[in-house]
Amino acid sequence: MQGNQKWRELLGKIIKDPHEKQRIANALGVSIITLSRWVSGESTPRTHNLRLLLKALPDHRKAFLDILPHDELSQAVDEKIEDEDTAQEIPSVFYARVLNAHCNLPRILHFSSICDVILQQALKQLDPNREGMEITVVQCMYPSPNGKIHSLRESLGRGTPPWNRELEQRTLFLGAESLSGYVVSSGRPLAIPSRMEGLNLFPVQWVEWEESAMAYPIMMADQIAGCLLVSSTQPGYFLSLARQKLVQQYAELLLVAFEPDNFYDLRSIDLGRMPPYEKQRSHLGSFRQRVADTMIRHRVDVVQAERMIWQQLEDELLQLQMLQDTK
């Protein structure tokens, strides 16, 4: 009972700041009145809410554990730690499944099918409780005539609610203004714990529902093809070293989906800035019609036509943002 009272007192001190109180309530999906009732002892949070509470308060995690080493709060944390520890590695049977697909799929299905299989497995392992996650494969665009890569493009993605995104449901160009752009340009992974840190320290444009994110480069030696981008509705979700390791492993596994000519020298990455998705939408909406027109006009197949239109769209969007930046 004494430990029970102590954690309530600690929570009470934390939520004296009204802004912090509202932030925690939003992260847990409860009202500020509910937080006050937990502090007063009128009600007790469920195990799921206790886990979310610790996610929302990473700086106080150790303090809670010290106060309640044997209480249900500690038990909830221990269960979570155990879950993370057992999920640190990709199952060996899954590696075998991907290798089999790599060896047997026809080339036309190779990239999309392998990425789909990997993203679905990654989503199950990284977001087992379906708290809200989006996982996206981001590719380098084709080189410009000067041999430089000036943008990236989201190619495939999967998500759990509120995203619930299927493959190829959304296309988006990314550049130096994005987390993916930062990671691909530097060749180094980056995890951003919260929106506040992202806005203050890194060139990140947050989308709706996104509270934390991590990107890991898809590289072979000093050659890069893009990155694996993972976003969560939960703040602090990628503070866990176990999750960071899993993101790394899935990014490395995605190597088998790419062809050798999809990789570019890291020194060739010279990203421009891309406009927000809302401004890209009107350009991207005409993609299929433009591909069809190009196939007829230039008598090329769909692969060649798509490449031509992607390059045209990239140039249009880069120019659009340059005009906006000069205003």
mmCIF file of C-alpha atoms in Angstrom:
data_model
loop_
_atom_site.group_PDB
_atom_site.id
_atom_site.type_symbol
_atom_site.label_atom_id
_atom_site.label_comp_id
_atom_site.label_asym_id
_atom_site.label_seq_id
_atom_site.Cartn_x
_atom_site.Cartn_y
_atom_site.Cartn_z
ATOM 1 C CA MET A 1 0.000 0.000 0.000
ATOM 2 C CA GLN A 2 2.870 2.342 0.793
ATOM 3 C CA GLY A 3 4.409 1.760 -2.653
ATOM 4 C CA ASN A 4 1.014 2.250 -4.233
ATOM 5 C CA GLN A 5 0.703 5.656 -2.583
ATOM 6 C CA LYS A 6 4.232 6.680 -3.558
ATOM 7 C CA TRP A 7 3.733 6.202 -7.288
ATOM 8 C CA ARG A 8 0.503 8.193 -7.085
ATOM 9 C CA GLU A 9 2.378 10.989 -5.296
ATOM 10 C CA LEU A 10 5.057 10.974 -7.984
ATOM 11 C CA LEU A 11 2.453 11.167 -10.731
ATOM 12 C CA GLY A 12 0.754 13.988 -8.842
ATOM 13 C CA LYS A 13 3.974 16.018 -8.816
ATOM 14 C CA ILE A 14 4.500 15.441 -12.529
ATOM 15 C CA ILE A 15 1.018 16.577 -13.576
ATOM 16 C CA LYS A 16 1.107 19.785 -11.539
ATOM 17 C CA ASP A 17 2.275 21.344 -14.789
ATOM 18 C CA PRO A 18 -1.016 21.719 -16.740
ATOM 19 C CA HIS A 19 0.737 21.399 -20.110
ATOM 20 C CA GLU A 20 2.447 18.191 -19.018
ATOM 21 C CA LYS A 21 -0.837 16.900 -17.606
ATOM 22 C CA GLN A 22 -2.592 17.448 -20.932
ATOM 23 C CA ARG A 23 0.299 15.905 -22.881
ATOM 24 C CA ILE A 24 0.200 12.740 -20.759
ATOM 25 C CA ALA A 25 -3.586 12.508 -21.044
ATOM 26 C CA ASN A 26 -3.335 12.783 -24.830
ATOM 27 C CA ALA A 27 -0.605 10.133 -24.974
ATOM 28 C CA LEU A 28 -2.703 7.707 -22.920
ATOM 29 C CA GLY A 29 -6.020 8.534 -24.577
ATOM 30 C CA VAL A 30 -7.660 9.421 -21.243
ATOM 31 C CA SER A 31 -9.054 12.614 -19.744
ATOM 32 C CA ILE A 32 -7.156 14.849 -17.333
ATOM 33 C CA ILE A 33 -9.865 14.023 -14.780
ATOM 34 C CA THR A 34 -8.874 10.359 -15.017
ATOM 35 C CA LEU A 35 -5.255 11.267 -14.237
ATOM 36 C CA SER A 36 -6.405 13.201 -11.184
ATOM 37 C CA ARG A 37 -8.466 10.210 -10.003
ATOM 38 C CA TRP A 38 -5.411 7.967 -10.294
ATOM 39 C CA VAL A 39 -3.440 10.392 -8.143
ATOM 40 C CA SER A 40 -6.173 10.641 -5.499
ATOM 41 C CA GLY A 41 -6.646 6.872 -5.380
ATOM 42 C CA GLU A 42 -10.271 7.019 -6.554
ATOM 43 C CA SER A 43 -9.402 4.670 -9.414
ATOM 44 C CA THR A 44 -6.539 2.466 -10.561
ATOM 45 C CA PRO A 45 -5.269 2.365 -14.143
ATOM 46 C CA ARG A 46 -5.397 -0.863 -16.084
ATOM 47 C CA THR A 47 -2.169 -2.636 -16.996
ATOM 48 C CA HIS A 48 -2.357 -1.321 -20.559
ATOM 49 C CA ASN A 49 -2.638 2.268 -19.320
ATOM 50 C CA LEU A 50 0.227 1.755 -16.897
ATOM 51 C CA ARG A 51 2.440 0.665 -19.775
ATOM 52 C CA LEU A 52 1.417 3.698 -21.819
ATOM 53 C CA LEU A 53 2.087 5.912 -18.809
ATOM 54 C CA LEU A 54 5.702 4.763 -18.636
ATOM 55 C CA LYS A 55 6.109 5.255 -22.355
ATOM 56 C CA ALA A 56 4.895 8.815 -21.957
ATOM 57 C CA LEU A 57 7.301 9.391 -19.030
ATOM 58 C CA PRO A 58 10.640 7.839 -20.049
ATOM 59 C CA ASP A 59 12.579 10.164 -17.716
ATOM 60 C CA HIS A 60 10.631 8.848 -14.720
ATOM 61 C CA ARG A 61 10.635 5.145 -15.639
ATOM 62 C CA LYS A 62 13.389 4.214 -13.162
ATOM 63 C CA ALA A 63 11.739 6.201 -10.366
ATOM 64 C CA PHE A 64 8.479 4.291 -10.816
ATOM 65 C CA LEU A 65 10.328 0.981 -10.821
ATOM 66 C CA ASP A 66 12.226 1.904 -7.645
ATOM 67 C CA ILE A 67 9.007 2.843 -5.886
ATOM 68 C CA LEU A 68 7.076 -0.271 -6.873
ATOM 69 C CA PRO A 69 9.454 -3.206 -7.370
ATOM 70 C CA HIS A 70 6.702 -5.766 -6.656
ATOM 71 C CA ASP A 71 3.496 -3.914 -7.413
ATOM 72 C CA GLU A 72 1.325 -4.437 -10.470
ATOM 73 C CA LEU A 73 2.903 -1.373 -12.074
ATOM 74 C CA SER A 74 6.306 -3.003 -11.822
ATOM 75 C CA GLN A 75 4.794 -6.243 -13.076
ATOM 76 C CA ALA A 76 3.391 -4.449 -16.099
ATOM 77 C CA VAL A 77 6.788 -2.960 -16.850
ATOM 78 C CA ASP A 78 8.554 -6.282 -16.334
ATOM 79 C CA GLU A 79 6.132 -7.938 -18.751
ATOM 80 C CA LYS A 80 6.811 -5.202 -21.270
ATOM 81 C CA ILE A 81 10.558 -5.552 -20.882
ATOM 82 C CA GLU A 82 10.238 -9.312 -21.285
ATOM 83 C CA ASP A 83 8.134 -8.814 -24.425
ATOM 84 C CA GLU A 84 10.777 -6.498 -25.847
ATOM 85 C CA ASP A 85 13.628 -8.842 -24.936
ATOM 86 C CA THR A 86 11.956 -11.799 -26.651
ATOM 87 C CA ALA A 87 11.256 -9.645 -29.724
ATOM 88 C CA GLN A 88 14.808 -8.426 -30.243
ATOM 89 C CA GLU A 89 15.515 -10.788 -33.124
ATOM 90 C CA ILE A 90 13.746 -11.560 -36.374
ATOM 91 C CA PRO A 91 12.672 -15.250 -36.261
ATOM 92 C CA SER A 92 15.048 -17.494 -38.208
ATOM 93 C CA VAL A 93 12.131 -19.133 -39.999
ATOM 94 C CA PHE A 94 11.230 -15.725 -41.438
ATOM 95 C CA TYR A 95 14.724 -15.276 -42.875
ATOM 96 C CA ALA A 96 14.230 -18.611 -44.634
ATOM 97 C CA ARG A 97 10.880 -17.433 -46.022
ATOM 98 C CA VAL A 98 12.393 -14.232 -47.437
ATOM 99 C CA LEU A 99 15.329 -16.121 -48.945
ATOM 100 C CA ASN A 100 12.935 -18.526 -50.628
ATOM 101 C CA ALA A 101 10.954 -15.625 -52.109
ATOM 102 C CA HIS A 102 14.200 -13.983 -53.246
ATOM 103 C CA CYS A 103 15.220 -17.114 -55.134
ATOM 104 C CA ASN A 104 11.869 -17.995 -56.697
ATOM 105 C CA LEU A 105 9.851 -14.852 -57.432
ATOM 106 C CA PRO A 106 9.796 -13.543 -61.020
ATOM 107 C CA ARG A 107 11.700 -10.292 -61.384
ATOM 108 C CA ILE A 108 8.586 -8.208 -62.074
ATOM 109 C CA LEU A 109 7.182 -9.178 -58.637
ATOM 110 C CA HIS A 110 10.479 -9.373 -56.768
ATOM 111 C CA PHE A 111 10.652 -5.906 -55.186
ATOM 112 C CA SER A 112 6.994 -5.357 -54.260
ATOM 113 C CA SER A 113 6.382 -8.904 -52.993
ATOM 114 C CA ILE A 114 9.481 -9.130 -50.818
ATOM 115 C CA CYS A 115 8.912 -5.660 -49.384
ATOM 116 C CA ASP A 116 5.290 -6.533 -48.622
ATOM 117 C CA VAL A 117 6.263 -9.708 -46.753
ATOM 118 C CA ILE A 118 8.970 -7.918 -44.757
ATOM 119 C CA LEU A 119 6.815 -4.910 -43.878
ATOM 120 C CA GLN A 120 3.950 -7.072 -42.642
ATOM 121 C CA GLN A 121 6.273 -9.065 -40.388
ATOM 122 C CA ALA A 122 8.002 -5.913 -39.128
ATOM 123 C CA LEU A 123 4.652 -4.357 -38.277
ATOM 124 C CA LYS A 124 3.570 -7.404 -36.278
ATOM 125 C CA GLN A 125 6.817 -7.449 -34.320
ATOM 126 C CA LEU A 126 7.288 -3.722 -33.778
ATOM 127 C CA ASP A 127 3.628 -2.957 -33.007
ATOM 128 C CA PRO A 128 2.221 -6.191 -31.508
ATOM 129 C CA ASN A 129 -0.482 -4.334 -29.568
ATOM 130 C CA ARG A 130 -1.546 -2.286 -32.604
ATOM 131 C CA GLU A 131 -1.007 1.018 -30.840
ATOM 132 C CA GLY A 132 -0.546 2.797 -34.166
ATOM 133 C CA MET A 133 2.425 2.490 -36.523
ATOM 134 C CA GLU A 134 3.346 3.141 -40.140
ATOM 135 C CA ILE A 135 6.323 1.461 -41.840
ATOM 136 C CA THR A 136 7.512 2.716 -45.215
ATOM 137 C CA VAL A 137 10.208 1.814 -47.713
ATOM 138 C CA VAL A 138 11.750 5.034 -49.042
ATOM 139 C CA GLN A 139 13.795 4.793 -52.250
ATOM 140 C CA CYS A 140 16.327 7.069 -53.865
ATOM 141 C CA MET A 141 14.955 8.622 -57.031
ATOM 142 C CA TYR A 142 16.743 8.083 -60.339
ATOM 143 C CA PRO A 143 19.932 10.141 -60.829
ATOM 144 C CA SER A 144 19.669 13.458 -62.640
ATOM 145 C CA PRO A 145 21.796 14.078 -65.772
ATOM 146 C CA ASN A 146 24.634 15.296 -63.512
ATOM 147 C CA GLY A 147 24.612 11.941 -61.692
ATOM 148 C CA LYS A 148 23.201 13.373 -58.441
ATOM 149 C CA ILE A 149 20.200 12.116 -56.467
ATOM 150 C CA HIS A 150 17.942 15.093 -55.766
ATOM 151 C CA SER A 151 14.996 13.443 -53.984
ATOM 152 C CA LEU A 152 13.545 10.310 -52.405
ATOM 153 C CA ARG A 153 10.195 8.635 -52.974
ATOM 154 C CA GLU A 154 7.992 6.583 -50.679
ATOM 155 C CA SER A 155 7.408 3.405 -52.630
ATOM 156 C CA LEU A 156 5.667 0.881 -50.364
ATOM 157 C CA GLY A 157 4.119 1.053 -46.920
ATOM 158 C CA ARG A 158 2.018 -0.688 -44.299
ATOM 159 C CA GLY A 159 0.269 0.619 -41.215
ATOM 160 C CA THR A 160 -1.962 -0.107 -38.245
ATOM 161 C CA PRO A 161 -4.829 2.205 -37.242
ATOM 162 C CA PRO A 162 -5.094 5.134 -37.357
ATOM 163 C CA TRP A 163 -2.990 4.830 -40.528
ATOM 164 C CA ASN A 164 -4.047 1.386 -41.768
ATOM 165 C CA ARG A 165 -2.209 2.051 -45.017
ATOM 166 C CA GLU A 166 -1.960 -0.576 -47.726
ATOM 167 C CA LEU A 167 0.765 -0.978 -50.312
ATOM 168 C CA GLU A 168 1.079 1.938 -52.741
ATOM 169 C CA GLN A 169 -1.929 3.749 -51.314
ATOM 170 C CA ARG A 170 0.054 6.974 -51.033
ATOM 171 C CA THR A 171 3.017 8.254 -52.992
ATOM 172 C CA LEU A 172 5.135 11.031 -51.556
ATOM 173 C CA PHE A 173 8.377 12.710 -52.588
ATOM 174 C CA LEU A 174 10.805 13.543 -49.791
ATOM 175 C CA GLY A 175 13.896 15.716 -49.695
ATOM 176 C CA ALA A 176 16.296 17.487 -47.388
ATOM 177 C CA GLU A 177 13.371 18.700 -45.258
ATOM 178 C CA SER A 178 12.563 15.174 -44.050
ATOM 179 C CA LEU A 179 13.873 12.612 -41.563
ATOM 180 C CA SER A 180 14.420 10.198 -44.460
ATOM 181 C CA GLY A 181 16.417 12.845 -46.292
ATOM 182 C CA TYR A 182 18.635 13.424 -43.269
ATOM 183 C CA VAL A 183 19.299 9.698 -42.837
ATOM 184 C CA VAL A 184 19.965 8.985 -46.521
ATOM 185 C CA SER A 185 22.246 12.018 -46.885
ATOM 186 C CA SER A 186 24.292 11.097 -43.821
ATOM 187 C CA GLY A 187 24.131 7.305 -44.160
ATOM 188 C CA ARG A 188 23.397 7.112 -40.434
ATOM 189 C CA PRO A 189 20.216 6.028 -38.581
ATOM 190 C CA LEU A 190 18.257 8.458 -36.458
ATOM 191 C CA ALA A 191 15.492 7.988 -33.884
ATOM 192 C CA ILE A 192 13.460 11.023 -32.814
ATOM 193 C CA PRO A 193 11.678 10.537 -29.461
ATOM 194 C CA SER A 194 9.016 13.215 -29.850
ATOM 195 C CA ARG A 195 7.579 15.958 -32.012
ATOM 196 C CA MET A 196 9.148 18.627 -29.830
ATOM 197 C CA GLU A 197 12.674 17.305 -30.294
ATOM 198 C CA GLY A 198 12.076 16.817 -33.995
ATOM 199 C CA LEU A 199 10.893 20.374 -34.483
ATOM 200 C CA ASN A 200 13.770 21.849 -32.514
ATOM 201 C CA LEU A 201 16.729 19.755 -33.636
ATOM 202 C CA PHE A 202 16.101 17.977 -36.933
ATOM 203 C CA PRO A 203 14.686 18.737 -40.405
ATOM 204 C CA VAL A 204 11.461 16.789 -39.935
ATOM 205 C CA GLN A 205 7.941 17.385 -41.211
ATOM 206 C CA TRP A 206 5.489 15.569 -38.943
ATOM 207 C CA VAL A 207 2.293 14.097 -40.322
ATOM 208 C CA GLU A 208 -1.019 13.613 -38.551
ATOM 209 C CA TRP A 209 -0.921 11.127 -35.615
ATOM 210 C CA GLU A 210 2.893 10.837 -35.740
ATOM 211 C CA GLU A 211 4.493 11.349 -32.307
ATOM 212 C CA SER A 212 7.874 9.602 -32.697
ATOM 213 C CA ALA A 213 9.845 8.220 -35.619
ATOM 214 C CA MET A 214 12.975 6.371 -36.676
ATOM 215 C CA ALA A 215 14.696 5.890 -40.030
ATOM 216 C CA TYR A 216 17.476 3.446 -40.860
ATOM 217 C CA PRO A 217 19.507 3.570 -44.104
ATOM 218 C CA ILE A 218 19.309 0.683 -46.558
ATOM 219 C CA MET A 219 22.998 0.410 -47.428
ATOM 220 C CA MET A 220 25.553 -1.977 -48.859
ATOM 221 C CA ALA A 221 29.052 -0.775 -47.910
ATOM 222 C CA ASP A 222 29.121 2.885 -49.047
ATOM 223 C CA GLN A 223 26.239 2.442 -51.510
ATOM 224 C CA ILE A 224 22.733 3.501 -50.487
ATOM 225 C CA ALA A 225 19.292 2.644 -51.921
ATOM 226 C CA GLY A 226 17.068 4.538 -49.478
ATOM 227 C CA CYS A 227 15.852 3.926 -45.941
ATOM 228 C CA LEU A 228 13.255 2.200 -43.797
ATOM 229 C CA LEU A 229 11.019 4.799 -42.136
ATOM 230 C CA VAL A 230 8.963 3.854 -39.050
ATOM 231 C CA SER A 231 6.476 6.205 -37.361
ATOM 232 C CA SER A 232 4.497 5.666 -34.143
ATOM 233 C CA THR A 233 1.532 7.327 -32.477
ATOM 234 C CA GLN A 234 3.344 6.853 -29.150
ATOM 235 C CA PRO A 235 5.920 9.385 -27.919
ATOM 236 C CA GLY A 236 9.228 7.840 -26.889
ATOM 237 C CA TYR A 237 8.494 4.594 -28.749
ATOM 238 C CA PHE A 238 11.979 4.329 -30.231
ATOM 239 C CA LEU A 239 13.860 5.016 -27.017
ATOM 240 C CA SER A 240 13.887 1.235 -26.614
ATOM 241 C CA LEU A 241 17.193 -0.216 -27.810
ATOM 242 C CA ALA A 242 15.373 -3.466 -28.618
ATOM 243 C CA ARG A 243 13.082 -1.655 -31.065
ATOM 244 C CA GLN A 244 15.986 0.251 -32.595
ATOM 245 C CA LYS A 245 17.785 -3.041 -33.162
ATOM 246 C CA LEU A 246 14.716 -4.531 -34.834
ATOM 247 C CA VAL A 247 14.382 -1.563 -37.186
ATOM 248 C CA GLN A 248 18.038 -2.050 -38.099
ATOM 249 C CA GLN A 249 17.535 -5.763 -38.777
ATOM 250 C CA TYR A 250 14.525 -5.180 -41.001
ATOM 251 C CA ALA A 251 16.334 -2.435 -42.928
ATOM 252 C CA GLU A 252 19.231 -4.844 -43.502
ATOM 253 C CA LEU A 253 16.859 -7.626 -44.567
ATOM 254 C CA LEU A 254 15.289 -5.301 -47.158
ATOM 255 C CA LEU A 255 18.601 -5.340 -49.027
ATOM 256 C CA VAL A 256 17.512 -8.514 -50.822
ATOM 257 C CA ALA A 257 14.523 -6.691 -52.364
ATOM 258 C CA PHE A 258 16.695 -4.211 -54.259
ATOM 259 C CA GLU A 259 18.532 -4.680 -57.544
ATOM 260 C CA PRO A 260 22.260 -3.774 -57.713
ATOM 261 C CA ASP A 261 21.512 -0.707 -59.865
ATOM 262 C CA ASN A 262 19.188 0.666 -57.143
ATOM 263 C CA PHE A 263 22.231 1.516 -55.010
ATOM 264 C CA TYR A 264 24.128 4.793 -55.370
ATOM 265 C CA ASP A 265 27.369 6.189 -54.041
ATOM 266 C CA LEU A 266 26.704 8.106 -50.844
ATOM 267 C CA ARG A 267 28.617 11.056 -52.325
ATOM 268 C CA SER A 268 26.019 11.337 -55.092
ATOM 269 C CA ILE A 269 23.231 12.235 -52.655
ATOM 270 C CA ASP A 270 22.420 15.926 -53.106
ATOM 271 C CA LEU A 271 18.829 16.357 -51.986
ATOM 272 C CA GLY A 272 16.715 19.388 -52.686
ATOM 273 C CA ARG A 273 13.634 20.402 -50.718
ATOM 274 C CA MET A 274 10.190 19.038 -51.494
ATOM 275 C CA PRO A 275 6.820 20.725 -50.809
ATOM 276 C CA PRO A 276 4.409 19.290 -48.196
ATOM 277 C CA TYR A 277 2.174 16.400 -49.215
ATOM 278 C CA GLU A 278 -0.887 18.643 -49.551
ATOM 279 C CA LYS A 279 0.864 20.617 -52.297
ATOM 280 C CA GLN A 280 2.176 17.477 -53.999
ATOM 281 C CA ARG A 281 -1.257 15.883 -54.233
ATOM 282 C CA SER A 282 -2.500 17.766 -57.296
ATOM 283 C CA HIS A 283 0.629 16.820 -59.261
ATOM 284 C CA LEU A 284 0.659 13.167 -58.174
ATOM 285 C CA GLY A 285 -3.027 12.634 -58.911
ATOM 286 C CA SER A 286 -2.397 12.701 -62.658
ATOM 287 C CA PHE A 287 0.362 10.074 -62.555
ATOM 288 C CA ARG A 288 -1.523 7.141 -64.125
ATOM 289 C CA GLN A 289 -3.004 9.230 -66.930
ATOM 290 C CA ARG A 290 0.376 10.737 -67.720
ATOM 291 C CA VAL A 291 1.946 7.268 -67.830
ATOM 292 C CA ALA A 292 -0.722 6.060 -70.267
ATOM 293 C CA ASP A 293 -0.275 9.125 -72.494
ATOM 294 C CA THR A 294 3.509 8.675 -72.477
ATOM 295 C CA MET A 295 3.256 5.018 -73.501
ATOM 296 C CA ILE A 296 1.170 5.992 -76.531
ATOM 297 C CA ARG A 297 3.147 9.089 -77.495
ATOM 298 C CA HIS A 298 6.645 7.631 -77.124
ATOM 299 C CA ARG A 299 5.799 3.964 -77.782
ATOM 300 C CA VAL A 300 7.498 2.722 -74.632
ATOM 301 C CA ASP A 301 6.492 0.056 -72.120
ATOM 302 C CA VAL A 302 4.951 0.834 -68.724
ATOM 303 C CA VAL A 303 8.255 0.611 -66.824
ATOM 304 C CA GLN A 304 9.939 3.143 -69.113
ATOM 305 C CA ALA A 305 6.890 5.421 -69.065
ATOM 306 C CA GLU A 306 6.667 5.370 -65.265
ATOM 307 C CA ARG A 307 10.330 6.278 -64.950
ATOM 308 C CA MET A 308 9.881 9.219 -67.334
ATOM 309 C CA ILE A 309 6.853 10.529 -65.408
ATOM 310 C CA TRP A 310 8.481 10.094 -61.990
ATOM 311 C CA GLN A 311 11.396 12.181 -63.207
ATOM 312 C CA GLN A 312 9.072 14.831 -64.619
ATOM 313 C CA LEU A 313 7.139 14.995 -61.332
ATOM 314 C CA GLU A 314 10.349 15.248 -59.326
ATOM 315 C CA ASP A 315 11.499 18.203 -61.397
ATOM 316 C CA GLU A 316 8.113 19.934 -61.149
ATOM 317 C CA LEU A 317 7.996 19.573 -57.356
ATOM 318 C CA LEU A 318 11.588 20.676 -56.835
ATOM 319 C CA GLN A 319 10.884 23.785 -58.929
ATOM 320 C CA LEU A 320 7.662 24.413 -57.013
ATOM 321 C CA GLN A 321 9.478 24.398 -53.684
ATOM 322 C CA MET A 322 12.327 26.556 -55.024
ATOM 323 C CA LEU A 323 9.798 29.174 -56.050
ATOM 324 C CA GLN A 324 8.186 28.983 -52.626
ATOM 325 C CA ASP A 325 11.550 29.337 -50.854
ATOM 326 C CA THR A 326 12.415 32.483 -52.834
ATOM 327 C CA LYS A 327 9.200 34.279 -51.864
#
